[in-house]
Amino acid sequence: GSSVELLHQVNAAAQKGGQFDLRLESHPAQTGFNIDVTDGETLVIVDVRTAGDISPDGKRVVGKQLQPNDRIVAANGVTGDAALMMRELRSSTVWELTVQRPTEFRAVIDRTGYPSLGLDLQFAPNGTTLMIAAVGDGPIKDWNGKSQGHKIAKSDRIVEINEVRGASQLLLDAACDEAMLRLAILKYTSEPLK
């Protein structure tokens, strides 16, 4: 219907995500990152606690810096295990990272008449997203069948529900007792960042 057509107009204007390599060296201005390890395989940046993204002349550094919601898929050659990647980063002063920057897309879901969304969601207590662990029968699966653009899939992350962003619990609360859900979803890809 019209919500799917509107969605595709939004998709066309969305910033494209992708994968890139990044080398970071620790320095005194860097105070660290808040990390979400919900999927057990990657490190998702919740926030960056650093003064390193402001240059000496006070201008914001733009480009290949770590940003909230970036997903680290390799750290100094370690992949596939979030705990091992964290251990590697804690023990090294030089980080060779492979990072995936997400594309954000929107979906309007009408869950009237459905007992549940059909999603298995997981989240970190300190996180700002809901990770989709599985998509089962329900309005999300039906929306996927109609969407000609993005599909909502395992490992995507819901970052906004009904115009609410923030802590994971706030996202869950925004969905309670609502028939219509306006979702913003992050999708990651291994395609190179352009």
Short mmCIF file of N, CA and C in Angstrom, two decimals:
data_model
loop_
_atom_site.label_atom_id
_atom_site.label_comp_id
_atom_site.label_asym_id
_atom_site.label_seq_id
_atom_site.Cartn_x
_atom_site.Cartn_y
_atom_site.Cartn_z
N GLY A 1 0.80 -1.19 0.00
CA GLY A 1 0.00 0.00 0.00
C GLY A 1 0.85 1.26 0.00
N SER A 2 0.24 2.34 0.44
CA SER A 2 0.91 3.64 0.40
C SER A 2 2.07 3.70 1.39
N SER A 3 1.97 2.98 2.50
CA SER A 3 3.08 3.04 3.47
C SER A 3 4.34 2.42 2.88
N VAL A 4 4.19 1.37 2.06
CA VAL A 4 5.36 0.75 1.43
C VAL A 4 5.95 1.70 0.40
N GLU A 5 5.09 2.39 -0.40
CA GLU A 5 5.58 3.34 -1.39
C GLU A 5 6.32 4.48 -0.71
N LEU A 6 5.76 5.01 0.36
CA LEU A 6 6.40 6.09 1.11
C LEU A 6 7.74 5.61 1.66
N LEU A 7 7.77 4.39 2.15
CA LEU A 7 9.00 3.84 2.71
C LEU A 7 10.12 3.85 1.69
N HIS A 8 9.82 3.48 0.46
CA HIS A 8 10.86 3.40 -0.55
C HIS A 8 11.39 4.77 -0.92
N GLN A 9 10.56 5.81 -0.82
CA GLN A 9 11.05 7.16 -1.04
C GLN A 9 12.03 7.53 0.06
N VAL A 10 11.73 7.14 1.29
CA VAL A 10 12.63 7.40 2.41
C VAL A 10 13.93 6.63 2.22
N ASN A 11 13.83 5.35 1.80
CA ASN A 11 15.03 4.53 1.58
C ASN A 11 15.99 5.16 0.59
N ALA A 12 15.46 5.72 -0.49
CA ALA A 12 16.31 6.28 -1.54
C ALA A 12 17.15 7.44 -1.01
N ALA A 13 16.63 8.16 -0.03
CA ALA A 13 17.35 9.32 0.51
C ALA A 13 18.28 8.95 1.67
N ALA A 14 18.18 7.71 2.16
CA ALA A 14 18.96 7.31 3.34
C ALA A 14 20.45 7.24 3.03
N GLN A 15 21.25 7.53 4.05
CA GLN A 15 22.71 7.40 3.91
C GLN A 15 23.04 5.92 3.75
N LYS A 16 23.87 5.62 2.78
CA LYS A 16 24.26 4.24 2.55
C LYS A 16 25.31 3.82 3.57
N GLY A 17 25.16 2.63 4.06
CA GLY A 17 26.15 2.08 4.97
C GLY A 17 27.18 1.28 4.19
N GLY A 18 28.08 0.67 4.91
CA GLY A 18 29.09 -0.16 4.28
C GLY A 18 30.22 -0.48 5.22
N GLN A 19 31.19 -1.21 4.72
CA GLN A 19 32.31 -1.68 5.53
C GLN A 19 33.59 -0.94 5.17
N PHE A 20 34.40 -0.65 6.18
CA PHE A 20 35.69 0.00 5.95
C PHE A 20 36.68 -0.43 7.02
N ASP A 21 37.96 -0.23 6.72
CA ASP A 21 39.02 -0.54 7.67
C ASP A 21 39.46 0.75 8.35
N LEU A 22 39.83 0.65 9.61
CA LEU A 22 40.19 1.81 10.41
C LEU A 22 41.34 1.42 11.33
N ARG A 23 42.34 2.27 11.41
CA ARG A 23 43.45 2.06 12.34
C ARG A 23 43.36 3.14 13.41
N LEU A 24 43.33 2.73 14.66
CA LEU A 24 43.29 3.66 15.78
C LEU A 24 44.47 3.39 16.70
N GLU A 25 45.09 4.47 17.18
CA GLU A 25 46.13 4.35 18.19
C GLU A 25 45.64 5.07 19.43
N SER A 26 45.77 4.42 20.57
CA SER A 26 45.26 5.04 21.79
C SER A 26 46.11 6.24 22.15
N HIS A 27 45.44 7.25 22.69
CA HIS A 27 46.13 8.47 23.11
C HIS A 27 45.39 9.01 24.33
N PRO A 28 46.00 9.91 25.10
CA PRO A 28 45.40 10.34 26.36
C PRO A 28 44.01 10.95 26.24
N ALA A 29 43.68 11.59 25.11
CA ALA A 29 42.36 12.22 24.97
C ALA A 29 41.25 11.19 24.82
N GLN A 30 41.63 9.97 24.43
CA GLN A 30 40.62 8.95 24.20
C GLN A 30 40.23 8.31 25.53
N THR A 31 38.94 8.35 25.84
CA THR A 31 38.50 7.76 27.10
C THR A 31 37.72 6.48 26.90
N GLY A 32 37.41 6.12 25.65
CA GLY A 32 36.83 4.81 25.43
C GLY A 32 35.49 4.81 24.75
N PHE A 33 34.88 3.63 24.75
CA PHE A 33 33.63 3.39 24.06
C PHE A 33 32.70 2.62 24.97
N ASN A 34 31.43 2.81 24.78
CA ASN A 34 30.42 1.98 25.40
C ASN A 34 30.03 0.98 24.32
N ILE A 35 30.15 -0.31 24.62
CA ILE A 35 30.01 -1.38 23.61
C ILE A 35 28.83 -2.28 23.95
N ASP A 36 28.10 -2.68 22.92
CA ASP A 36 27.00 -3.65 23.01
C ASP A 36 27.50 -4.94 22.36
N VAL A 37 27.52 -6.03 23.12
CA VAL A 37 28.01 -7.32 22.60
C VAL A 37 26.88 -8.35 22.52
N THR A 38 25.65 -7.88 22.36
CA THR A 38 24.47 -8.75 22.41
C THR A 38 24.54 -9.94 21.48
N ASP A 39 25.07 -9.76 20.26
CA ASP A 39 25.06 -10.89 19.32
C ASP A 39 26.18 -11.90 19.59
N GLY A 40 27.13 -11.55 20.48
CA GLY A 40 28.19 -12.48 20.84
C GLY A 40 29.30 -12.60 19.79
N GLU A 41 29.11 -11.97 18.63
CA GLU A 41 30.06 -12.12 17.53
C GLU A 41 30.73 -10.81 17.13
N THR A 42 30.06 -9.67 17.40
CA THR A 42 30.57 -8.37 16.98
C THR A 42 30.46 -7.38 18.14
N LEU A 43 31.06 -6.20 17.94
CA LEU A 43 31.02 -5.13 18.93
C LEU A 43 30.29 -3.94 18.31
N VAL A 44 29.14 -3.58 18.86
CA VAL A 44 28.39 -2.43 18.36
C VAL A 44 28.66 -1.24 19.27
N ILE A 45 29.07 -0.13 18.66
CA ILE A 45 29.38 1.08 19.41
C ILE A 45 28.07 1.73 19.88
N VAL A 46 27.90 1.85 21.20
CA VAL A 46 26.73 2.54 21.76
C VAL A 46 27.01 4.04 21.77
N ASP A 47 28.17 4.41 22.30
CA ASP A 47 28.60 5.80 22.25
C ASP A 47 30.12 5.86 22.34
N VAL A 48 30.65 6.99 21.94
CA VAL A 48 32.09 7.21 21.92
C VAL A 48 32.39 8.27 22.97
N ARG A 49 33.16 7.89 23.98
CA ARG A 49 33.53 8.83 25.04
C ARG A 49 34.97 9.27 24.79
N THR A 50 35.12 10.28 23.93
CA THR A 50 36.45 10.70 23.54
C THR A 50 36.46 12.17 23.16
N ALA A 51 37.59 12.80 23.34
CA ALA A 51 37.78 14.15 22.84
C ALA A 51 38.48 14.10 21.48
N GLY A 52 38.78 12.89 21.02
CA GLY A 52 39.57 12.71 19.81
C GLY A 52 38.88 13.07 18.52
N ASP A 53 37.54 13.32 18.58
CA ASP A 53 36.87 13.63 17.32
C ASP A 53 36.76 15.14 17.09
N ILE A 54 37.44 15.94 17.91
CA ILE A 54 37.49 17.38 17.70
C ILE A 54 38.95 17.74 17.39
N SER A 55 39.15 18.38 16.26
CA SER A 55 40.52 18.74 15.87
C SER A 55 40.99 19.95 16.67
N PRO A 56 42.30 20.24 16.68
CA PRO A 56 42.83 21.35 17.48
C PRO A 56 42.19 22.70 17.15
N ASP A 57 41.74 22.89 15.90
CA ASP A 57 41.11 24.17 15.56
C ASP A 57 39.62 24.19 15.93
N GLY A 58 39.16 23.15 16.60
CA GLY A 58 37.78 23.12 17.10
C GLY A 58 36.77 22.57 16.10
N LYS A 59 37.22 22.19 14.92
CA LYS A 59 36.30 21.64 13.92
C LYS A 59 36.09 20.15 14.17
N ARG A 60 34.90 19.71 13.85
CA ARG A 60 34.57 18.31 14.02
C ARG A 60 35.25 17.50 12.90
N VAL A 61 35.87 16.40 13.27
CA VAL A 61 36.49 15.52 12.28
C VAL A 61 35.38 14.69 11.64
N VAL A 62 35.33 14.68 10.31
CA VAL A 62 34.31 13.94 9.59
C VAL A 62 34.97 12.80 8.83
N GLY A 63 34.27 11.71 8.65
CA GLY A 63 34.81 10.63 7.83
C GLY A 63 34.91 9.35 8.62
N LYS A 64 35.98 8.64 8.41
CA LYS A 64 36.10 7.30 8.94
C LYS A 64 36.59 7.32 10.38
N GLN A 65 35.72 7.76 11.25
CA GLN A 65 35.91 7.69 12.70
C GLN A 65 34.81 6.75 13.21
N LEU A 66 35.00 6.18 14.39
CA LEU A 66 33.94 5.37 14.96
C LEU A 66 32.78 6.26 15.38
N GLN A 67 31.57 5.80 15.11
CA GLN A 67 30.35 6.53 15.44
C GLN A 67 29.40 5.59 16.15
N PRO A 68 28.45 6.15 16.91
CA PRO A 68 27.43 5.28 17.50
C PRO A 68 26.75 4.42 16.44
N ASN A 69 26.50 3.18 16.78
CA ASN A 69 25.87 2.15 15.95
C ASN A 69 26.80 1.52 14.92
N ASP A 70 28.06 1.99 14.81
CA ASP A 70 29.02 1.26 13.98
C ASP A 70 29.22 -0.11 14.61
N ARG A 71 29.50 -1.10 13.77
CA ARG A 71 29.69 -2.47 14.26
C ARG A 71 31.09 -2.94 13.87
N ILE A 72 31.89 -3.28 14.88
CA ILE A 72 33.24 -3.80 14.66
C ILE A 72 33.12 -5.30 14.43
N VAL A 73 33.57 -5.74 13.24
CA VAL A 73 33.48 -7.17 12.90
C VAL A 73 34.84 -7.86 12.96
N ALA A 74 35.92 -7.07 13.04
CA ALA A 74 37.25 -7.64 13.21
C ALA A 74 38.12 -6.65 13.97
N ALA A 75 38.89 -7.17 14.91
CA ALA A 75 39.80 -6.35 15.72
C ALA A 75 41.15 -7.04 15.75
N ASN A 76 42.15 -6.43 15.11
CA ASN A 76 43.50 -6.99 15.03
C ASN A 76 43.47 -8.45 14.58
N GLY A 77 42.62 -8.73 13.60
CA GLY A 77 42.55 -10.07 13.02
C GLY A 77 41.61 -11.02 13.73
N VAL A 78 41.08 -10.64 14.89
CA VAL A 78 40.15 -11.50 15.63
C VAL A 78 38.74 -11.23 15.13
N THR A 79 38.01 -12.29 14.76
CA THR A 79 36.63 -12.15 14.28
C THR A 79 35.74 -13.22 14.90
N GLY A 80 34.43 -12.95 14.89
CA GLY A 80 33.45 -13.96 15.24
C GLY A 80 33.22 -14.22 16.71
N ASP A 81 33.95 -13.55 17.61
CA ASP A 81 33.80 -13.78 19.05
C ASP A 81 33.98 -12.45 19.77
N ALA A 82 32.88 -11.88 20.26
CA ALA A 82 32.91 -10.56 20.89
C ALA A 82 33.84 -10.53 22.10
N ALA A 83 33.84 -11.58 22.91
CA ALA A 83 34.68 -11.60 24.12
C ALA A 83 36.17 -11.59 23.75
N LEU A 84 36.55 -12.38 22.72
CA LEU A 84 37.95 -12.40 22.30
C LEU A 84 38.34 -11.06 21.67
N MET A 85 37.43 -10.44 20.94
CA MET A 85 37.73 -9.14 20.34
C MET A 85 37.93 -8.09 21.44
N MET A 86 37.09 -8.11 22.47
CA MET A 86 37.24 -7.16 23.59
C MET A 86 38.58 -7.38 24.28
N ARG A 87 38.95 -8.63 24.51
CA ARG A 87 40.23 -8.94 25.15
C ARG A 87 41.39 -8.40 24.31
N GLU A 88 41.31 -8.59 23.00
CA GLU A 88 42.35 -8.10 22.09
C GLU A 88 42.46 -6.58 22.16
N LEU A 89 41.33 -5.88 22.16
CA LEU A 89 41.36 -4.41 22.19
C LEU A 89 41.92 -3.90 23.52
N ARG A 90 41.57 -4.57 24.62
CA ARG A 90 42.08 -4.14 25.93
C ARG A 90 43.60 -4.32 26.04
N SER A 91 44.15 -5.28 25.30
CA SER A 91 45.58 -5.57 25.45
C SER A 91 46.45 -4.89 24.39
N SER A 92 45.85 -4.11 23.51
CA SER A 92 46.61 -3.50 22.41
C SER A 92 46.47 -1.98 22.42
N THR A 93 47.54 -1.29 22.02
CA THR A 93 47.47 0.16 21.90
C THR A 93 47.21 0.60 20.47
N VAL A 94 47.41 -0.32 19.52
CA VAL A 94 47.09 -0.05 18.12
C VAL A 94 45.97 -1.00 17.71
N TRP A 95 44.90 -0.44 17.17
CA TRP A 95 43.75 -1.24 16.77
C TRP A 95 43.60 -1.19 15.26
N GLU A 96 43.64 -2.35 14.61
CA GLU A 96 43.32 -2.49 13.19
C GLU A 96 41.91 -3.08 13.14
N LEU A 97 40.95 -2.24 12.77
CA LEU A 97 39.54 -2.63 12.85
C LEU A 97 38.91 -2.75 11.47
N THR A 98 37.99 -3.69 11.35
CA THR A 98 37.07 -3.72 10.22
C THR A 98 35.71 -3.35 10.80
N VAL A 99 35.15 -2.27 10.24
CA VAL A 99 33.94 -1.65 10.80
C VAL A 99 32.84 -1.65 9.75
N GLN A 100 31.62 -1.92 10.20
CA GLN A 100 30.45 -1.80 9.32
C GLN A 100 29.59 -0.65 9.82
N ARG A 101 29.34 0.30 8.93
CA ARG A 101 28.45 1.42 9.24
C ARG A 101 27.07 1.06 8.68
N PRO A 102 26.02 1.17 9.51
CA PRO A 102 24.71 0.71 9.05
C PRO A 102 24.01 1.70 8.11
N THR A 103 23.09 1.16 7.33
CA THR A 103 22.10 1.95 6.61
C THR A 103 20.85 1.92 7.47
N GLU A 104 20.22 3.07 7.63
CA GLU A 104 18.97 3.14 8.39
C GLU A 104 17.81 3.18 7.41
N PHE A 105 16.82 2.33 7.66
CA PHE A 105 15.60 2.38 6.85
C PHE A 105 14.39 2.35 7.76
N ARG A 106 13.25 2.68 7.21
CA ARG A 106 12.02 2.78 7.99
C ARG A 106 10.98 1.77 7.52
N ALA A 107 10.17 1.33 8.47
CA ALA A 107 9.06 0.42 8.17
C ALA A 107 7.88 0.83 9.05
N VAL A 108 6.68 0.81 8.47
CA VAL A 108 5.45 1.05 9.23
C VAL A 108 4.74 -0.29 9.32
N ILE A 109 4.56 -0.76 10.55
CA ILE A 109 4.00 -2.09 10.79
C ILE A 109 2.64 -1.95 11.48
N ASP A 110 1.62 -2.56 10.88
CA ASP A 110 0.29 -2.62 11.51
C ASP A 110 0.16 -3.99 12.14
N ARG A 111 0.14 -4.02 13.47
CA ARG A 111 0.08 -5.33 14.13
C ARG A 111 -1.33 -5.67 14.62
N THR A 112 -2.32 -4.96 14.12
CA THR A 112 -3.71 -5.26 14.46
C THR A 112 -4.04 -6.70 14.06
N GLY A 113 -4.60 -7.46 14.99
CA GLY A 113 -4.99 -8.83 14.71
C GLY A 113 -3.90 -9.86 14.86
N TYR A 114 -2.70 -9.43 15.23
CA TYR A 114 -1.60 -10.36 15.45
C TYR A 114 -1.33 -10.49 16.95
N PRO A 115 -1.10 -11.72 17.44
CA PRO A 115 -0.80 -11.87 18.87
C PRO A 115 0.56 -11.28 19.24
N SER A 116 1.51 -11.27 18.29
CA SER A 116 2.83 -10.71 18.56
C SER A 116 3.46 -10.25 17.24
N LEU A 117 4.59 -9.56 17.33
CA LEU A 117 5.30 -9.13 16.13
C LEU A 117 5.97 -10.30 15.41
N GLY A 118 6.23 -11.37 16.13
CA GLY A 118 6.95 -12.50 15.55
C GLY A 118 8.45 -12.30 15.58
N LEU A 119 8.91 -11.39 16.43
CA LEU A 119 10.34 -11.12 16.54
C LEU A 119 10.90 -11.68 17.84
N ASP A 120 12.09 -12.23 17.76
CA ASP A 120 12.86 -12.56 18.95
C ASP A 120 13.86 -11.41 19.08
N LEU A 121 13.68 -10.60 20.13
CA LEU A 121 14.53 -9.42 20.34
C LEU A 121 15.47 -9.64 21.50
N GLN A 122 16.69 -9.15 21.36
CA GLN A 122 17.67 -9.17 22.45
C GLN A 122 18.28 -7.79 22.56
N PHE A 123 18.70 -7.43 23.78
CA PHE A 123 19.31 -6.11 23.93
C PHE A 123 20.26 -6.10 25.11
N ALA A 124 21.20 -5.17 25.05
CA ALA A 124 22.15 -4.97 26.14
C ALA A 124 21.55 -3.97 27.12
N PRO A 125 21.79 -4.16 28.42
CA PRO A 125 21.26 -3.22 29.42
C PRO A 125 21.68 -1.77 29.16
N ASN A 126 22.89 -1.59 28.62
CA ASN A 126 23.40 -0.24 28.36
C ASN A 126 23.16 0.20 26.92
N GLY A 127 22.43 -0.62 26.14
CA GLY A 127 22.29 -0.38 24.72
C GLY A 127 21.20 0.60 24.34
N THR A 128 21.21 0.96 23.07
CA THR A 128 20.22 1.90 22.53
C THR A 128 19.54 1.30 21.30
N THR A 129 19.63 -0.03 21.15
CA THR A 129 18.98 -0.72 20.05
C THR A 129 18.39 -2.03 20.55
N LEU A 130 17.47 -2.57 19.76
CA LEU A 130 16.93 -3.90 19.98
C LEU A 130 17.44 -4.77 18.83
N MET A 131 18.22 -5.78 19.14
CA MET A 131 18.76 -6.65 18.10
C MET A 131 17.73 -7.72 17.75
N ILE A 132 17.50 -7.91 16.47
CA ILE A 132 16.57 -8.93 16.00
C ILE A 132 17.34 -10.25 15.92
N ALA A 133 16.98 -11.19 16.80
CA ALA A 133 17.64 -12.50 16.83
C ALA A 133 16.97 -13.47 15.87
N ALA A 134 15.67 -13.25 15.59
CA ALA A 134 14.94 -14.11 14.65
C ALA A 134 13.66 -13.41 14.23
N VAL A 135 13.21 -13.71 13.00
CA VAL A 135 11.92 -13.22 12.49
C VAL A 135 11.05 -14.44 12.25
N GLY A 136 9.93 -14.51 12.99
CA GLY A 136 8.98 -15.61 12.82
C GLY A 136 7.69 -15.11 12.21
N ASP A 137 6.65 -15.93 12.27
CA ASP A 137 5.35 -15.54 11.72
C ASP A 137 4.81 -14.32 12.44
N GLY A 138 4.22 -13.41 11.68
CA GLY A 138 3.64 -12.20 12.25
C GLY A 138 3.70 -11.06 11.26
N PRO A 139 3.39 -9.85 11.73
CA PRO A 139 3.30 -8.70 10.82
C PRO A 139 4.64 -8.29 10.19
N ILE A 140 5.76 -8.56 10.86
CA ILE A 140 7.08 -8.23 10.28
C ILE A 140 7.33 -9.13 9.07
N LYS A 141 7.08 -10.43 9.23
CA LYS A 141 7.26 -11.36 8.12
C LYS A 141 6.34 -10.99 6.96
N ASP A 142 5.10 -10.60 7.27
CA ASP A 142 4.17 -10.18 6.22
C ASP A 142 4.66 -8.91 5.53
N TRP A 143 5.18 -7.95 6.31
CA TRP A 143 5.72 -6.71 5.73
C TRP A 143 6.88 -7.03 4.79
N ASN A 144 7.75 -7.95 5.22
CA ASN A 144 8.88 -8.36 4.38
C ASN A 144 8.40 -8.90 3.03
N GLY A 145 7.29 -9.64 3.04
CA GLY A 145 6.76 -10.20 1.81
C GLY A 145 6.27 -9.14 0.84
N LYS A 146 5.89 -7.98 1.36
CA LYS A 146 5.37 -6.90 0.52
C LYS A 146 6.44 -5.87 0.16
N SER A 147 7.49 -5.77 0.94
CA SER A 147 8.50 -4.75 0.73
C SER A 147 9.34 -5.07 -0.50
N GLN A 148 9.52 -4.07 -1.36
CA GLN A 148 10.37 -4.25 -2.54
C GLN A 148 11.79 -3.77 -2.26
N GLY A 149 12.00 -3.16 -1.10
CA GLY A 149 13.32 -2.67 -0.73
C GLY A 149 13.94 -3.55 0.33
N HIS A 150 14.33 -2.95 1.43
CA HIS A 150 14.95 -3.69 2.52
C HIS A 150 13.98 -4.70 3.11
N LYS A 151 14.53 -5.77 3.65
CA LYS A 151 13.78 -6.76 4.42
C LYS A 151 14.29 -6.69 5.86
N ILE A 152 13.40 -6.84 6.82
CA ILE A 152 13.79 -6.86 8.23
C ILE A 152 14.27 -8.28 8.53
N ALA A 153 15.52 -8.39 9.02
CA ALA A 153 16.14 -9.71 9.12
C ALA A 153 16.92 -9.87 10.42
N LYS A 154 17.32 -11.11 10.67
CA LYS A 154 18.18 -11.44 11.81
C LYS A 154 19.41 -10.53 11.79
N SER A 155 19.81 -10.06 12.94
CA SER A 155 20.98 -9.20 13.18
C SER A 155 20.74 -7.72 12.85
N ASP A 156 19.61 -7.38 12.23
CA ASP A 156 19.25 -5.96 12.10
C ASP A 156 18.97 -5.44 13.51
N ARG A 157 19.03 -4.13 13.65
CA ARG A 157 18.78 -3.52 14.96
C ARG A 157 17.74 -2.42 14.85
N ILE A 158 16.74 -2.49 15.72
CA ILE A 158 15.72 -1.45 15.79
C ILE A 158 16.29 -0.33 16.64
N VAL A 159 16.32 0.89 16.09
CA VAL A 159 16.92 2.03 16.77
C VAL A 159 15.86 3.07 17.17
N GLU A 160 14.66 2.95 16.59
CA GLU A 160 13.59 3.91 16.90
C GLU A 160 12.25 3.21 16.75
N ILE A 161 11.33 3.49 17.70
CA ILE A 161 9.95 3.02 17.62
C ILE A 161 9.04 4.20 17.93
N ASN A 162 8.14 4.49 17.00
CA ASN A 162 7.17 5.58 17.18
C ASN A 162 7.83 6.88 17.64
N GLU A 163 8.90 7.24 16.96
CA GLU A 163 9.65 8.48 17.17
C GLU A 163 10.41 8.54 18.50
N VAL A 164 10.57 7.38 19.15
CA VAL A 164 11.33 7.31 20.40
C VAL A 164 12.67 6.64 20.11
N ARG A 165 13.76 7.32 20.51
CA ARG A 165 15.11 6.76 20.47
C ARG A 165 15.68 6.85 21.87
N GLY A 166 16.67 6.02 22.14
CA GLY A 166 17.31 6.07 23.45
C GLY A 166 17.55 4.68 23.99
N ALA A 167 17.48 4.54 25.30
CA ALA A 167 17.74 3.26 25.96
C ALA A 167 16.80 2.18 25.44
N SER A 168 17.29 0.96 25.40
CA SER A 168 16.52 -0.17 24.89
C SER A 168 15.15 -0.29 25.56
N GLN A 169 15.10 -0.09 26.87
CA GLN A 169 13.82 -0.20 27.58
C GLN A 169 12.83 0.87 27.10
N LEU A 170 13.30 2.07 26.76
CA LEU A 170 12.42 3.11 26.21
C LEU A 170 11.82 2.66 24.88
N LEU A 171 12.62 1.97 24.07
CA LEU A 171 12.12 1.46 22.80
C LEU A 171 11.02 0.43 23.03
N LEU A 172 11.25 -0.49 23.96
CA LEU A 172 10.23 -1.50 24.28
C LEU A 172 8.96 -0.84 24.78
N ASP A 173 9.10 0.15 25.66
CA ASP A 173 7.93 0.85 26.21
C ASP A 173 7.14 1.55 25.11
N ALA A 174 7.83 2.08 24.10
CA ALA A 174 7.17 2.82 23.01
C ALA A 174 6.30 1.90 22.16
N ALA A 175 6.57 0.59 22.20
CA ALA A 175 5.81 -0.36 21.39
C ALA A 175 4.60 -0.93 22.13
N CYS A 176 4.57 -0.79 23.45
CA CYS A 176 3.50 -1.39 24.25
C CYS A 176 2.14 -0.81 23.86
N ASP A 177 1.18 -1.69 23.67
CA ASP A 177 -0.22 -1.30 23.42
C ASP A 177 -0.40 -0.41 22.20
N GLU A 178 0.51 -0.43 21.26
CA GLU A 178 0.37 0.37 20.04
C GLU A 178 0.06 -0.56 18.87
N ALA A 179 -0.97 -0.24 18.10
CA ALA A 179 -1.32 -1.05 16.93
C ALA A 179 -0.40 -0.74 15.75
N MET A 180 -0.05 0.54 15.58
CA MET A 180 0.83 0.94 14.48
C MET A 180 2.22 1.22 15.04
N LEU A 181 3.21 0.61 14.44
CA LEU A 181 4.60 0.82 14.86
C LEU A 181 5.37 1.43 13.70
N ARG A 182 5.96 2.59 13.95
CA ARG A 182 6.82 3.24 12.97
C ARG A 182 8.26 2.96 13.43
N LEU A 183 8.95 2.12 12.69
CA LEU A 183 10.27 1.63 13.10
C LEU A 183 11.37 2.25 12.24
N ALA A 184 12.49 2.55 12.88
CA ALA A 184 13.73 2.85 12.16
C ALA A 184 14.66 1.69 12.48
N ILE A 185 15.21 1.08 11.41
CA ILE A 185 15.97 -0.15 11.55
C ILE A 185 17.35 0.04 10.93
N LEU A 186 18.36 -0.49 11.61
CA LEU A 186 19.73 -0.44 11.10
C LEU A 186 20.06 -1.78 10.45
N LYS A 187 20.58 -1.71 9.23
CA LYS A 187 21.01 -2.90 8.50
C LYS A 187 22.49 -2.76 8.19
N TYR A 188 23.25 -3.83 8.46
CA TYR A 188 24.69 -3.84 8.24
C TYR A 188 25.02 -4.64 6.99
N THR A 189 26.11 -4.26 6.33
CA THR A 189 26.54 -4.96 5.12
C THR A 189 28.06 -5.02 5.09
N SER A 190 28.58 -6.02 4.37
CA SER A 190 30.02 -6.11 4.18
C SER A 190 30.46 -5.44 2.87
N GLU A 191 29.50 -4.83 2.15
CA GLU A 191 29.85 -4.07 0.95
C GLU A 191 30.72 -2.88 1.36
N PRO A 192 31.71 -2.50 0.52
CA PRO A 192 32.56 -1.36 0.90
C PRO A 192 31.77 -0.06 1.07
N LEU A 193 32.16 0.73 2.07
CA LEU A 193 31.55 2.03 2.29
C LEU A 193 31.97 2.95 1.17
N LYS A 194 31.00 3.62 0.59
CA LYS A 194 31.29 4.54 -0.52
C LYS A 194 31.28 5.96 -0.04
#
